[in-house]
Amino acid sequence: MTDTAVSPEHLDVVIVGAGLSGIGAAYRLQTEHPHRSYAVLEARADLGGTWDLFRYPGIRSDSDMFTLGYPFKPWRAARSIADGAAILDYIRETAVENGIDRHIRFGSRVIGADWSSARARWQLTIAHEGPDGPELSTLTCSFLYACAGYYDYQQPHDPQFPGRAEFAGTIVHPQFWPAELDVRDKRVVVIGSGATAVTLVPNLAAEAAHVTMLQRSPTWISPVPGRDKQADKIRGLLPADLAHRVIRTKNILFNIGFYQYCRRRPAAARKLLTGLATRILKDENLVARHFTPDYDPWDQRLCAAPDADFFKALKKGKASVVTDHIDSFVPEGVRLASGRTLPADIIVTATGLRLLAFGGIAPSVDGKQVDLADQFVWQGAMLTGLPNFAICVGYTNASWTLRADLTSRLVCKVLTHLDRTGAPAVVPEPGRNLKQHPLLDLNAGYILRSIAAFPRQGDRHPWRVRQNYLLDALLTLRTDLGKTLRPVHRVREFTHNG
């Protein structure tokens, strides 16, 4: 009997995720390795990732677009802190200009990834939404690059507050903002004090009767210019590409300098930030009570308020801040631990995101699932125990794209290394045991809740995931790959104990 089974399609590289990182990865891959076949698998129906998913009022970047944007495509819009629609247009334009859109396969969610040592390739199981429910297909690739970030796009962190079913109004989570929601003349309570809440409050306040931000504890919030006047001057003097490089360098140096200032001189940084808030609000007691956290600046990520919009909404009386704990929801609003009730027609649970490792991919080797929590990250990009597999993880203290682009260039260097050595695959292996540290070393609730399920970082280069772009830019692409990447045919089991 003749075997008529059709072998699955094979590609040299598969990129998972068509967001900011995935499109950048595709650009680097087709620029540096134009002979390699590739596809970008995107679970959603459109590209853009975060910037396509989140539709809440005022959705914007919390980093300047000269560093959040790609180094190879100048940011030309006027505002350096851009809204979500402008960022989505920028990503789409990059994809179309470079023909990357022709490589994107929408509605393709990777639900399984198994490395075959015998064949030196990944076999991917992909779910597609069909007319009668999910349909499965398979695809193989020589190298797998996960660019889906580390957030759960299907399920946010959404605490089940007591009495939730008793509330007579509307409850929404920013991750699933209903397009038809009308806040005009409504009383809105926003629960949370992170970047999403700080964005929502001034935008909702423009139409709502009043907006109250309810926080358990204060967050550091800094006013920043929405438009970079120095960048405008530079763009007026230099060609677009050169101006973009100059502005990008300027902003990288400033952001790193400010971060180091906060870490090395926390008392001075606290005084600076409280001083900026006091200058706008004209109320030292208000700032002390609601905008002076117990932790130092950059122990957690700093929230940005473009053109001080958050503080201006408070000053106009359109918004207010309450620092208290929730006792329960009640029909008329939120009852606080202090006994006070905040009246509300709409409650927005801006309570944060959930972490999900690499788009939910649970990789296995020869049919045996690899415990990600037992692995170490090499150069912030590849994992022990997983051959020809890379991840894209951005900075916690700077624009995501700075590291994302470095990682994509490193992946291209690894592919060149494979060509030069003739090895079918490589896997990172330390020469001796590593002392483990959390992958994301930031004291934030959304990280602390889930980080135990993620791979670890080590205590020395190249196993340390630095939060310093200048060092990474200097060292990442100069690494001798032969020292820590081992050619493999069958991968030995690796854990952090040995």
PDB file of C-alpha atoms in Angstrom, residues 38 40 117 124 134 136 154 161 209 255 276 318 355 361 381 436 452 494:
ATOM      1  CA  TYR A  38       9.385  32.307   7.335  1.00  0.00           C
ATOM      2  CA  VAL A  40       4.417  35.158  11.308  1.00  0.00           C
ATOM      3  CA  SER A 117      15.746  15.581  18.120  1.00  0.00           C
ATOM      4  CA  LEU A 124       3.782  23.182  15.784  1.00  0.00           C
ATOM      5  CA  PRO A 134     -11.560  25.188  16.253  1.00  0.00           C
ATOM      6  CA  LEU A 136      -6.128  22.084  13.922  1.00  0.00           C
ATOM      7  CA  GLN A 154      -7.487  36.434  26.834  1.00  0.00           C
ATOM      8  CA  PHE A 161     -14.603  41.717  44.748  1.00  0.00           C
ATOM      9  CA  ALA A 209     -19.883  63.711  35.535  1.00  0.00           C
ATOM     10  CA  ASN A 255      15.913  57.767  30.173  1.00  0.00           C
ATOM     11  CA  LEU A 276       6.472  68.309  40.293  1.00  0.00           C
ATOM     12  CA  LYS A 318     -13.353  66.628  37.136  1.00  0.00           C
ATOM     13  CA  LEU A 355       1.439  37.155  32.904  1.00  0.00           C
ATOM     14  CA  ILE A 361       3.254  28.049  24.266  1.00  0.00           C
ATOM     15  CA  ALA A 381      16.743  35.510  24.396  1.00  0.00           C
ATOM     16  CA  GLN A 436      18.902  31.775  40.107  1.00  0.00           C
ATOM     17  CA  ALA A 452       7.399  31.752  39.496  1.00  0.00           C
ATOM     18  CA  PHE A 494      18.395  20.611  32.024  1.00  0.00           C
TER      19      PHE A 494
END
